Coordinates of C-alpha atoms in Angstrom, one line a residue:
Chain D
M1 CA 143.7 109.8 77.0
Q2 CA 140.8 110.3 75.2
Q3 CA 140.7 110.4 71.5
C4 CA 138.8 112.3 68.7
S5 CA 136.7 110.1 66.1
C6 CA 139.7 111.1 63.8
G7 CA 142.5 109.1 66.0
H8 CA 144.2 111.9 67.3
R9 CA 144.1 113.2 70.8
A10 CA 141.2 115.0 72.1
I11 CA 141.9 118.5 73.6
Y12 CA 138.3 119.3 74.1
F13 CA 135.0 117.7 75.2
R14 CA 131.8 119.3 74.2
R15 CA 129.3 118.2 76.9
Y16 CA 126.1 119.3 74.9
S17 CA 127.1 116.8 72.0
G18 CA 129.2 114.3 73.9
Q19 CA 132.0 114.7 71.5
H20 CA 135.8 114.6 72.3
L21 CA 137.6 116.8 70.0
C22 CA 141.3 116.8 68.5
K23 CA 142.4 120.9 67.7
R24 CA 141.7 120.4 64.0
C25 CA 138.3 118.7 64.2
F26 CA 137.3 121.3 67.1
S27 CA 138.6 124.5 64.5
R28 CA 136.8 122.6 61.9
S29 CA 133.3 122.3 63.6
I30 CA 133.5 125.9 64.6
F31 CA 134.1 127.3 61.4
K32 CA 131.2 124.9 59.9
K33 CA 128.9 126.1 62.7
F34 CA 129.6 129.6 61.3
K35 CA 129.0 128.9 57.7
D36 CA 125.8 126.9 57.9
T37 CA 124.4 129.6 60.3
I38 CA 125.2 131.9 57.1
R39 CA 124.0 129.4 54.8
I40 CA 120.9 128.1 56.7
N41 CA 119.8 131.8 57.5
K42 CA 121.0 133.4 54.0
L43 CA 122.9 136.1 56.1
I44 CA 125.2 137.1 53.4
E45 CA 124.5 136.9 49.6
R46 CA 126.9 137.4 46.7
D47 CA 127.9 141.0 46.4
D48 CA 127.0 141.7 49.8
H49 CA 129.3 144.4 51.5
V50 CA 129.9 143.1 55.1
V51 CA 130.6 145.6 57.8
C52 CA 132.1 143.5 60.6
G53 CA 131.7 145.5 63.9
V54 CA 135.1 144.8 65.7
S55 CA 136.0 145.8 69.3
G56 CA 139.4 144.1 70.2
G57 CA 137.9 141.2 72.1
K58 CA 137.7 137.4 71.5
D59 CA 134.1 137.5 69.4
S60 CA 134.6 140.1 66.9
L61 CA 138.1 139.5 65.7
V62 CA 137.0 135.5 65.7
L63 CA 134.4 136.9 63.4
L64 CA 136.5 138.9 61.2
H65 CA 139.1 136.2 60.6
M66 CA 136.1 133.7 59.7
L67 CA 134.8 136.2 57.4
K68 CA 138.0 136.9 55.7
D69 CA 138.3 133.0 55.4
L70 CA 134.8 133.0 53.7
Q71 CA 135.8 135.5 51.2
S72 CA 137.9 132.8 49.6
K73 CA 134.6 130.6 49.0
F74 CA 132.5 133.2 47.6
Q75 CA 132.3 136.9 46.2
F76 CA 131.4 139.7 48.8
E77 CA 133.1 142.9 50.0
L78 CA 134.4 143.1 53.7
S79 CA 135.0 146.0 55.9
A80 CA 135.7 146.6 59.7
L81 CA 134.1 149.1 61.9
V82 CA 135.5 150.1 65.3
I83 CA 133.8 152.4 67.8
D84 CA 135.8 154.4 70.4
E85 CA 133.2 155.0 73.2
G86 CA 135.9 157.0 75.1
I87 CA 136.4 154.5 78.0
A88 CA 139.7 155.3 79.4
G89 CA 142.2 152.3 80.2
Y90 CA 140.1 150.3 78.3
R91 CA 139.0 150.8 74.4
D92 CA 142.6 152.7 74.2
V93 CA 144.1 149.1 75.2
S94 CA 142.1 147.0 72.8
L95 CA 142.3 149.6 69.7
P96 CA 145.6 148.2 68.7
Y97 CA 144.3 144.8 68.6
V98 CA 141.9 145.8 66.0
H99 CA 144.5 147.6 63.8
R100 CA 146.7 145.0 63.9
A101 CA 144.2 142.2 62.9
C102 CA 142.8 144.6 60.0
K103 CA 146.2 145.4 59.0
Q104 CA 147.2 141.2 59.0
L105 CA 144.2 140.4 57.1
G106 CA 144.1 143.4 54.6
V107 CA 140.6 144.6 55.8
P108 CA 140.0 148.4 55.3
L109 CA 139.2 149.7 58.7
H110 CA 136.8 152.7 59.7
T111 CA 136.7 154.3 63.0
R112 CA 134.3 156.5 64.7
S113 CA 134.1 157.7 68.2
F114 CA 131.3 159.1 70.8
K115 CA 133.2 162.1 70.9
E116 CA 133.2 163.3 67.7
A117 CA 129.4 161.8 66.9
Y118 CA 127.9 163.3 70.1
G119 CA 130.5 165.6 71.8
Y120 CA 130.8 163.4 74.9
T121 CA 132.8 160.3 75.7
L122 CA 131.0 157.6 77.4
D123 CA 133.2 158.6 80.5
E124 CA 131.8 162.3 80.2
V125 CA 128.2 161.0 79.8
T126 CA 128.4 159.0 83.0
Q127 CA 130.0 161.8 84.9
I128 CA 127.0 163.9 83.7
E129 CA 124.1 161.9 83.8
D130 CA 124.0 158.0 85.0
R131 CA 120.3 157.7 85.7
L132 CA 119.9 154.6 83.5
G133 CA 123.5 153.0 83.9
A134 CA 126.5 153.5 81.5
C135 CA 125.5 150.4 79.5
S136 CA 122.1 152.1 78.5
Y137 CA 123.5 155.0 76.9
C138 CA 126.5 153.0 75.3
G139 CA 124.0 150.6 73.9
V140 CA 121.9 153.0 72.2
F141 CA 124.7 155.1 70.9
R142 CA 126.8 152.4 69.9
R143 CA 123.8 150.9 67.5
N144 CA 123.3 154.2 66.4
I145 CA 126.4 154.8 65.2
L146 CA 126.9 151.3 63.7
N147 CA 124.0 151.5 61.8
Q148 CA 124.8 155.2 60.3
A149 CA 128.6 154.4 59.7
S150 CA 127.7 151.2 58.1
R151 CA 125.6 152.9 55.6
E152 CA 128.3 155.5 54.9
I153 CA 130.7 153.1 54.5
G154 CA 128.2 151.6 51.9
G155 CA 127.6 148.2 53.9
T156 CA 124.6 146.0 52.8
K157 CA 124.9 143.9 56.2
L158 CA 126.1 144.7 59.7
A159 CA 127.9 141.6 61.1
L160 CA 128.2 141.5 65.2
G161 CA 130.1 139.2 67.0
H162 CA 127.2 137.8 69.6
N163 CA 128.2 134.4 70.8
L164 CA 125.7 131.8 72.3
D165 CA 125.9 133.2 75.8
D166 CA 125.2 136.6 75.0
E167 CA 122.2 135.8 72.8
S168 CA 120.6 133.3 75.5
Q169 CA 121.2 135.8 78.1
V170 CA 119.4 138.5 76.2
I171 CA 116.4 136.2 75.6
L172 CA 115.9 135.2 79.0
M173 CA 116.4 139.0 80.5
N174 CA 113.9 140.1 77.8
M175 CA 111.6 137.4 79.0
L176 CA 112.0 138.2 82.7
R177 CA 111.5 142.1 82.1
G178 CA 108.9 141.4 79.8
D179 CA 110.4 143.7 77.0
M180 CA 108.6 142.4 74.0
G181 CA 109.6 145.2 71.7
R182 CA 112.9 144.3 72.4
F183 CA 112.4 140.5 72.0
G184 CA 111.6 140.9 68.4
R185 CA 114.8 142.6 67.7
T186 CA 117.2 140.0 69.2
G187 CA 117.1 137.7 66.1
T188 CA 119.5 136.6 63.6
F189 CA 118.2 139.0 60.9
Y190 CA 116.1 141.8 60.6
K191 CA 113.8 142.3 57.5
D192 CA 114.1 145.6 55.3
V193 CA 112.1 147.7 57.7
H194 CA 113.7 151.3 57.0
P195 CA 115.2 152.3 53.9
K196 CA 118.0 153.7 56.4
F197 CA 118.4 150.4 58.5
I198 CA 121.3 148.2 57.7
P199 CA 120.3 144.5 58.5
R200 CA 122.3 143.0 61.1
I201 CA 123.6 139.4 61.1
K202 CA 125.0 137.5 63.9
P203 CA 127.2 134.4 62.7
L204 CA 128.3 132.9 65.8
R205 CA 125.1 133.3 67.8
E206 CA 125.3 129.6 68.1
I207 CA 128.8 129.0 69.5
P208 CA 129.1 129.3 73.1
E209 CA 131.4 131.5 74.4
K210 CA 134.1 129.4 75.9
E211 CA 134.4 127.8 72.3
L212 CA 135.1 130.9 71.0
V213 CA 138.0 131.8 73.1
L214 CA 139.5 128.1 72.7
Y215 CA 139.1 128.8 68.9
A216 CA 140.8 132.1 69.1
V217 CA 143.6 130.9 71.2
I218 CA 144.2 127.5 68.7
S219 CA 143.9 130.1 65.8
G220 CA 146.6 132.3 67.0
I221 CA 144.3 135.1 67.1
E222 CA 145.5 137.7 69.5
F223 CA 142.8 139.7 71.3
D224 CA 142.3 141.9 74.2
F225 CA 141.4 139.8 77.4
E226 CA 139.9 142.9 79.6
E227 CA 136.3 143.4 79.9
C228 CA 134.9 146.6 79.9
P229 CA 134.7 148.5 83.3
Y230 CA 131.4 149.4 83.0
A231 CA 130.4 145.6 82.2
H232 CA 129.1 144.5 85.4
E233 CA 125.1 144.6 85.5
A234 CA 123.7 142.8 88.3
F235 CA 120.8 141.4 86.4
R236 CA 122.6 140.1 83.7
D237 CA 125.3 138.7 86.1
D238 CA 122.4 136.6 87.9
V239 CA 121.2 135.4 84.4
R240 CA 124.5 134.4 83.4
D241 CA 125.2 132.5 86.6
F242 CA 122.0 130.8 86.2
L243 CA 122.3 129.8 82.9
N244 CA 125.5 128.9 83.1
D245 CA 124.6 126.4 86.0
M246 CA 121.6 125.1 84.2
E247 CA 123.8 124.5 81.4
Q248 CA 126.4 122.4 83.5
K249 CA 123.8 120.4 84.7
R250 CA 121.8 120.1 81.5
P251 CA 124.4 120.4 78.9
G252 CA 122.4 121.9 75.6
T253 CA 120.3 124.3 77.8
K254 CA 121.7 127.4 76.1
H255 CA 121.0 126.0 72.8
T256 CA 117.6 124.9 73.4
L257 CA 116.7 128.2 74.6
L258 CA 117.6 129.8 71.4
K259 CA 115.8 127.1 69.4
T260 CA 112.8 127.9 71.6
Y261 CA 113.4 131.7 70.6
D262 CA 114.0 130.9 67.0
K263 CA 110.7 129.2 66.6
L264 CA 109.1 132.1 68.2
F265 CA 110.9 134.8 66.3
P266 CA 108.9 135.0 63.1
I267 CA 106.0 135.8 65.4
F268 CA 107.9 138.7 67.2
N269 CA 109.2 140.0 63.6
E270 CA 105.8 140.4 62.9
Q271 CA 105.4 143.4 64.7
F272 CA 108.0 145.3 62.8
T273 CA 106.5 146.2 59.5
P274 CA 107.9 149.1 57.3
E275 CA 105.1 150.8 58.8
S276 CA 105.7 150.3 62.6
I277 CA 109.1 151.9 62.1
A278 CA 109.4 155.6 62.2
T279 CA 112.0 158.2 61.0
C280 CA 113.6 160.4 63.8
K281 CA 112.8 164.0 63.3
R282 CA 115.9 165.0 64.4
C283 CA 118.6 162.9 63.0
G284 CA 116.5 161.2 60.1
E285 CA 117.7 157.6 61.9
P286 CA 115.3 154.9 61.8
S287 CA 113.3 155.1 65.3
I288 CA 110.5 153.6 67.2
S289 CA 108.9 156.9 67.9
T290 CA 109.1 160.5 66.5
L291 CA 112.1 161.3 68.1
C292 CA 114.8 158.2 68.3
K293 CA 116.3 157.1 71.7
K294 CA 119.8 158.3 70.8
C295 CA 118.4 162.1 70.2
E296 CA 116.4 161.8 73.7
M297 CA 119.5 160.9 75.8
I298 CA 121.7 163.3 74.1
D299 CA 119.0 165.9 75.2
D300 CA 118.7 164.8 78.9
I301 CA 122.6 165.1 78.8
K302 CA 122.6 168.3 77.6
K303 CA 119.8 169.6 79.7
K304 CA 121.5 168.1 82.9
K305 CA 125.0 169.8 81.4
G306 CA 122.7 173.3 81.6
Y307 CA 122.9 174.3 77.9
Chain I
M1 CA 104.6 150.5 113.0
Q2 CA 103.2 150.6 109.2
Q3 CA 99.9 151.3 108.5
C4 CA 97.8 150.1 105.6
S5 CA 96.1 152.8 103.7
C6 CA 92.8 152.3 105.4
G7 CA 94.4 153.1 108.8
H8 CA 94.7 149.8 110.5
R9 CA 97.9 148.0 111.3
A10 CA 99.6 146.7 108.4
I11 CA 100.6 142.8 108.6
Y12 CA 101.7 142.3 105.3
F13 CA 104.2 144.2 102.8
R14 CA 103.6 143.7 99.2
R15 CA 107.0 144.4 98.0
Y16 CA 105.8 144.0 93.8
S17 CA 103.3 146.8 94.5
G18 CA 104.9 148.7 97.5
Q19 CA 101.8 148.2 99.6
H20 CA 101.7 147.7 103.4
L21 CA 98.1 145.9 103.9
C22 CA 96.0 145.3 107.1
K23 CA 94.5 141.6 107.4
R24 CA 91.0 142.8 106.0
C25 CA 92.7 144.8 102.9
F26 CA 95.3 142.1 102.3
S27 CA 92.2 139.4 102.2
R28 CA 90.0 141.3 100.3
S29 CA 92.9 142.1 97.6
I30 CA 93.3 138.4 97.2
F31 CA 89.5 137.5 96.9
K32 CA 89.4 140.6 94.3
K33 CA 92.6 139.2 92.2
F34 CA 90.6 135.7 92.1
K35 CA 87.2 137.3 91.2
D36 CA 88.9 139.8 88.6
T37 CA 91.1 136.8 86.9
I38 CA 87.7 134.9 86.6
R39 CA 85.6 137.9 85.2
I40 CA 88.4 139.2 82.8
N41 CA 89.1 135.6 81.2
K42 CA 85.5 134.7 81.5
L43 CA 86.5 131.4 83.5
I44 CA 83.2 130.6 84.9
E45 CA 79.8 131.3 83.1
R46 CA 76.0 131.0 84.5
D47 CA 75.0 127.6 84.9
D48 CA 78.7 126.2 84.4
H49 CA 79.3 122.9 86.6
V50 CA 82.8 123.7 88.1
V51 CA 84.6 120.7 89.6
C52 CA 87.6 121.8 91.9
G53 CA 90.4 119.5 92.0
V54 CA 91.5 119.2 95.7
S55 CA 94.5 117.7 97.5
G56 CA 94.3 119.2 101.1
G57 CA 96.9 121.4 100.6
K58 CA 96.7 125.3 100.8
D59 CA 96.2 126.2 97.4
S60 CA 93.4 123.9 96.4
L61 CA 91.6 124.5 99.7
V62 CA 92.0 128.2 99.4
L63 CA 90.3 127.8 95.6
L64 CA 87.5 125.7 97.1
H65 CA 86.6 128.2 99.8
M66 CA 86.8 130.9 97.2
L67 CA 84.7 129.3 94.7
K68 CA 82.0 128.5 97.6
D69 CA 82.1 132.3 98.4
L70 CA 81.6 133.2 94.6
Q71 CA 78.6 131.0 94.5
S72 CA 76.7 133.7 96.6
K73 CA 77.4 136.3 93.6
F74 CA 76.2 134.3 90.8
Q75 CA 74.6 130.9 89.7
F76 CA 77.0 127.9 89.0
E77 CA 77.3 124.4 90.3
L78 CA 80.4 123.4 92.6
S79 CA 81.6 119.8 93.0
A80 CA 85.2 119.1 94.4
L81 CA 87.3 116.0 93.6
V82 CA 89.9 114.6 95.3
I83 CA 92.5 111.8 93.7
D84 CA 94.4 109.4 95.8
E85 CA 97.6 108.4 94.2
G86 CA 98.4 106.0 96.6
I87 CA 101.4 107.7 98.3
A88 CA 101.6 106.3 101.8
G89 CA 102.3 108.6 104.7
Y90 CA 101.2 111.6 102.1
R91 CA 98.0 111.4 100.6
D92 CA 96.4 109.3 103.7
V93 CA 97.3 112.5 105.9
S94 CA 96.1 114.9 103.3
L95 CA 92.5 113.2 102.8
P96 CA 90.7 113.9 105.9
Y97 CA 91.5 118.1 105.3
V98 CA 89.5 117.5 102.1
H99 CA 86.8 115.8 103.8
R100 CA 86.2 118.5 106.3
A101 CA 86.6 120.9 104.2
C102 CA 83.8 119.8 101.6
K103 CA 81.5 118.9 104.6
Q104 CA 81.8 122.4 106.4
L105 CA 81.2 124.2 102.8
G106 CA 78.4 121.8 101.9
V107 CA 80.4 120.7 98.6
P108 CA 79.8 117.2 97.2
L109 CA 83.1 115.4 97.1
H110 CA 84.1 112.8 94.5
T111 CA 87.1 110.4 94.9
R112 CA 89.1 108.6 92.3
S113 CA 92.3 106.5 93.1
F114 CA 95.2 105.4 90.8
K115 CA 94.7 101.9 92.1
E116 CA 91.1 101.7 91.3
A117 CA 91.5 102.9 87.9
Y118 CA 95.0 101.7 86.7
G119 CA 95.5 98.6 89.2
Y120 CA 98.6 100.1 90.7
T121 CA 99.4 102.9 93.5
L122 CA 101.9 105.5 92.6
D123 CA 104.2 103.8 95.5
E124 CA 103.8 100.8 93.5
V125 CA 104.5 102.2 89.9
T126 CA 107.9 103.7 91.1
Q127 CA 108.8 100.4 92.4
I128 CA 107.9 98.5 88.9
E129 CA 109.3 101.4 86.5
D130 CA 111.2 104.4 87.8
R131 CA 112.6 105.3 84.6
L132 CA 110.9 108.9 84.1
G133 CA 110.7 109.9 87.7
A134 CA 107.6 109.2 89.7
C135 CA 106.4 113.0 89.0
S136 CA 106.0 112.0 85.5
Y137 CA 103.9 109.0 86.0
C138 CA 101.8 111.2 88.5
G139 CA 101.2 114.1 86.4
V140 CA 100.1 111.9 83.1
F141 CA 98.0 109.7 85.6
R142 CA 96.4 112.5 87.5
R143 CA 95.5 114.9 84.4
N144 CA 93.8 111.5 83.0
I145 CA 91.6 111.0 86.0
L146 CA 91.0 114.5 86.5
N147 CA 89.4 115.3 83.0
Q148 CA 87.3 111.6 82.7
A149 CA 86.1 112.1 86.5
S150 CA 84.9 115.6 86.0
R151 CA 83.1 114.6 82.4
E152 CA 81.6 111.7 84.9
I153 CA 80.5 114.2 87.4
G154 CA 78.7 116.2 84.8
G155 CA 81.1 118.8 85.1
T156 CA 82.0 121.8 82.4
K157 CA 85.0 123.3 83.8
L158 CA 87.9 121.8 86.2
A159 CA 89.4 124.2 88.4
L160 CA 93.0 124.1 89.6
G161 CA 94.8 125.5 92.4
H162 CA 98.1 126.8 90.2
N163 CA 99.5 129.8 91.8
L164 CA 101.6 132.2 90.3
D165 CA 105.0 130.3 91.6
D166 CA 104.1 127.2 90.0
E167 CA 103.0 129.1 86.5
S168 CA 106.1 131.0 86.4
Q169 CA 108.5 128.0 87.0
V170 CA 106.5 125.9 84.6
I171 CA 106.8 128.7 81.9
L172 CA 110.7 129.1 82.5
M173 CA 111.1 125.2 82.5
N174 CA 109.4 124.8 79.1
M175 CA 111.2 127.5 77.7
L176 CA 114.8 126.2 78.9
R177 CA 113.7 122.6 77.8
G178 CA 112.5 123.7 74.6
D179 CA 108.8 122.1 75.2
M180 CA 106.7 124.1 72.8
G181 CA 104.3 121.4 72.9
R182 CA 103.6 121.9 76.6
F183 CA 104.3 125.4 76.2
G184 CA 100.3 125.6 74.7
R185 CA 99.1 123.8 77.4
T186 CA 100.0 125.9 80.5
G187 CA 97.5 128.9 80.0
T188 CA 94.4 130.0 81.8
F189 CA 92.1 128.4 79.6
Y190 CA 91.6 125.9 76.7
K191 CA 89.4 126.2 73.7
D192 CA 87.0 123.6 73.0
V193 CA 89.3 121.2 71.3
H194 CA 87.8 117.6 71.8
P195 CA 84.2 116.6 73.0
K196 CA 86.0 114.6 75.9
F197 CA 88.0 117.5 77.1
I198 CA 86.7 119.6 80.1
P199 CA 88.4 122.9 80.0
R200 CA 90.7 123.7 82.8
I201 CA 90.8 126.8 84.6
K202 CA 93.2 128.5 87.0
P203 CA 91.9 131.3 89.1
L204 CA 94.4 131.6 91.3
R205 CA 97.7 131.8 88.9
E206 CA 98.3 135.4 89.3
I207 CA 98.5 135.1 93.1
P208 CA 102.2 134.2 94.8
E209 CA 102.2 131.2 96.8
K210 CA 103.3 133.0 100.1
E211 CA 100.3 135.2 99.7
L212 CA 97.9 131.9 99.6
V213 CA 99.5 130.7 102.9
L214 CA 98.6 133.7 104.6
Y215 CA 95.5 134.1 103.3
A216 CA 94.8 130.5 104.2
V217 CA 96.0 131.1 107.9
I218 CA 93.8 134.7 108.2
S219 CA 90.7 132.9 106.8
G220 CA 91.5 130.2 109.2
I221 CA 91.4 127.3 106.7
E222 CA 93.1 124.3 107.9
F223 CA 95.2 122.5 105.1
D224 CA 98.0 119.9 105.4
F225 CA 101.6 121.7 105.4
E226 CA 103.3 118.4 104.1
E227 CA 104.9 118.5 100.9
C228 CA 104.8 115.1 98.6
P229 CA 107.7 113.0 99.2
Y230 CA 108.4 112.7 95.5
A231 CA 108.1 116.4 95.1
H232 CA 111.7 117.4 94.7
E233 CA 112.5 117.6 91.2
A234 CA 116.1 118.8 90.8
F235 CA 115.3 121.0 87.7
R236 CA 112.4 122.6 89.1
D237 CA 114.2 123.3 92.4
D238 CA 116.9 125.5 90.5
V239 CA 114.1 127.1 88.5
R240 CA 112.4 127.9 91.5
D241 CA 115.4 129.4 93.5
F242 CA 116.3 131.5 90.4
L243 CA 113.1 133.0 90.2
N244 CA 112.7 133.7 94.1
D245 CA 116.2 135.2 93.8
M246 CA 115.2 137.4 91.0
E247 CA 111.6 138.1 92.7
Q248 CA 113.5 139.3 95.7
K249 CA 115.9 141.6 94.0
R250 CA 113.4 142.9 91.1
P251 CA 109.9 142.6 92.7
G252 CA 107.2 141.7 90.2
T253 CA 109.5 139.3 87.9
K254 CA 107.3 136.4 88.3
H255 CA 104.1 138.5 87.6
T256 CA 106.2 139.8 84.3
L257 CA 107.3 136.5 83.2
L258 CA 103.6 135.3 83.2
K259 CA 102.4 138.3 81.5
T260 CA 105.0 138.0 78.9
Y261 CA 103.8 134.2 78.4
D262 CA 100.2 135.7 78.1
K263 CA 101.1 137.8 75.5
L264 CA 102.4 134.5 73.4
F265 CA 99.6 132.6 74.8
P266 CA 97.2 133.0 71.7
I267 CA 100.1 132.1 69.2
F268 CA 100.9 128.9 71.2
N269 CA 97.5 127.9 71.6
E270 CA 96.5 128.3 68.1
Q271 CA 98.4 124.7 67.4
F272 CA 95.7 123.1 69.6
T273 CA 92.8 122.9 67.1
P274 CA 90.3 120.2 67.0
E275 CA 92.2 118.7 64.2
S276 CA 95.2 118.4 66.0
I277 CA 94.0 116.4 69.0
A278 CA 93.5 112.9 68.3
T279 CA 91.3 110.4 70.3
C280 CA 93.1 107.4 72.1
K281 CA 92.4 104.3 70.4
R282 CA 92.5 102.2 73.6
C283 CA 90.8 104.5 75.9
G284 CA 89.1 107.1 73.9
E285 CA 90.2 109.8 75.8
P286 CA 91.6 113.0 74.1
S287 CA 95.5 112.5 73.1
I288 CA 98.3 114.2 71.2
S289 CA 98.9 110.6 69.5
T290 CA 96.7 107.6 68.6
L291 CA 97.7 105.9 71.7
C292 CA 97.6 108.2 74.8
K293 CA 100.4 108.8 77.2
K294 CA 98.5 107.2 80.1
C295 CA 98.0 104.1 78.0
E296 CA 101.8 104.1 76.6
M297 CA 103.0 104.4 80.4
I298 CA 100.4 101.5 81.6
D299 CA 101.8 99.1 78.5
D300 CA 105.4 100.0 80.0
I301 CA 104.5 99.1 83.6
K302 CA 102.8 96.0 82.5
K303 CA 105.7 94.8 80.4
K304 CA 108.1 95.7 83.4
K305 CA 106.0 93.7 85.6
G306 CA 106.0 90.6 83.1
Y307 CA 102.5 90.5 81.9

């Protein structure tokens, strides 16, 4: 039987640090990593209004619980925001988890939907126009609503549950497809580039996915285990498999990739100056060009529909 | 039967550009890529003395032939340099290919050996001290002799045969192991950071390995097919397999990775200023610290040997 350094029975071996950890020390280490990420990067400041994007999955519900715990340490406001993309058999299953968690924690919940905002559910969009794949439409639409709704709620920060696996996959994917533009938009924190832009924070980005699952289970956080039916993007699957294999062979690889990126980030981020961010002429949201990606996609869908 | 755009029978399909190419158009395209890389990056200037590092393998012998061809276009001096690491059953097989090529092309050949320079062959080194793996010792020793010998020969540029596969593998490996220092040393060209440093150029870095094999065969360039017996580094093998798989699924991935790196390169390279490069207190060669890596390794080996 392996022991934790505190003397209790270890339930987890953290390969990248060589530590055997008991339940309590494991959970403490995760919460500490979350707190340190916020403190070191100054992600939340006193009197911020943090809007936590929640989906019902483990990452976002762990994040919501941790943010609630953090409120006992210092003063900030907390709300939750869920987006109903309109994915039959999936989102309707995860929504009750979100409602229960918010009720239990006493966090006000705000709901938005693709249908309401754009006139189409994601299922409808993919039936009309699937040239780019569901994830492309969903990503653009979701980011758009997250930003707009956070602002309407009065949020000053938008907190997202991206974990180490998500982050390292995106970094490698952007590197392999040469997407330098997106590269600059992956980091922890955005500087203040547009009056309508709510800075995004990712307090879980240094925590591996499997540790978040374990943390949720240990903490008794109920979450939806289902994966989005659209989630299998071949490219991401290949990158995920490769990184998991490398992590297995050389523990710490994902953390290293994130650190490499973080050292480069100030350079990427340089390109996003208030001058480089435009305002969409149609919807008024922050945009890279004169018409934002979301409005462009909506146009395409309407054209395809024939009106 | 697929046709080349010139009307002749195609012998090769270049997936990343969608072109079917005949023998002649293929060879021309490779030579053009080589010439363009030199021209665009100003790798060779009139009256340079280019020392071509040769091993007897396809990459370096193709490079030597191409450099010889290029001499008919403009004025520069060309020499070849081969290093005998002392790898029984391997280097002794490839050396005759080097001698024949240099004789055939009329290029003066210079030879150096690990034994002569350091007192040990690579085979002997690995028997005394193999803590870091043969490739680590070989890499450091080889770079050291290449630079020193090029200078002694009167070279102003050191040309190396690294191809697209080598380059993209190293970029991803450095990214995954967080080796930011080496990152800055992978690019096409070094700026003038130390009076004893001969700038390295890599005119084949945009050409895939398999296209160099085909070019060599079409051009009748004889080369040693053998791989170095020490060459199987598990990490590189994994990275190579992944990149080959990605290239297969998304042709152009290796080129894209190289381009992403090249956009970042000026930033990495910033750190190598004349102030940041020291001089080894023992051998006087350029070094990152006061004692260069090669002298450090030699010390370790001598200590292990007991004198």
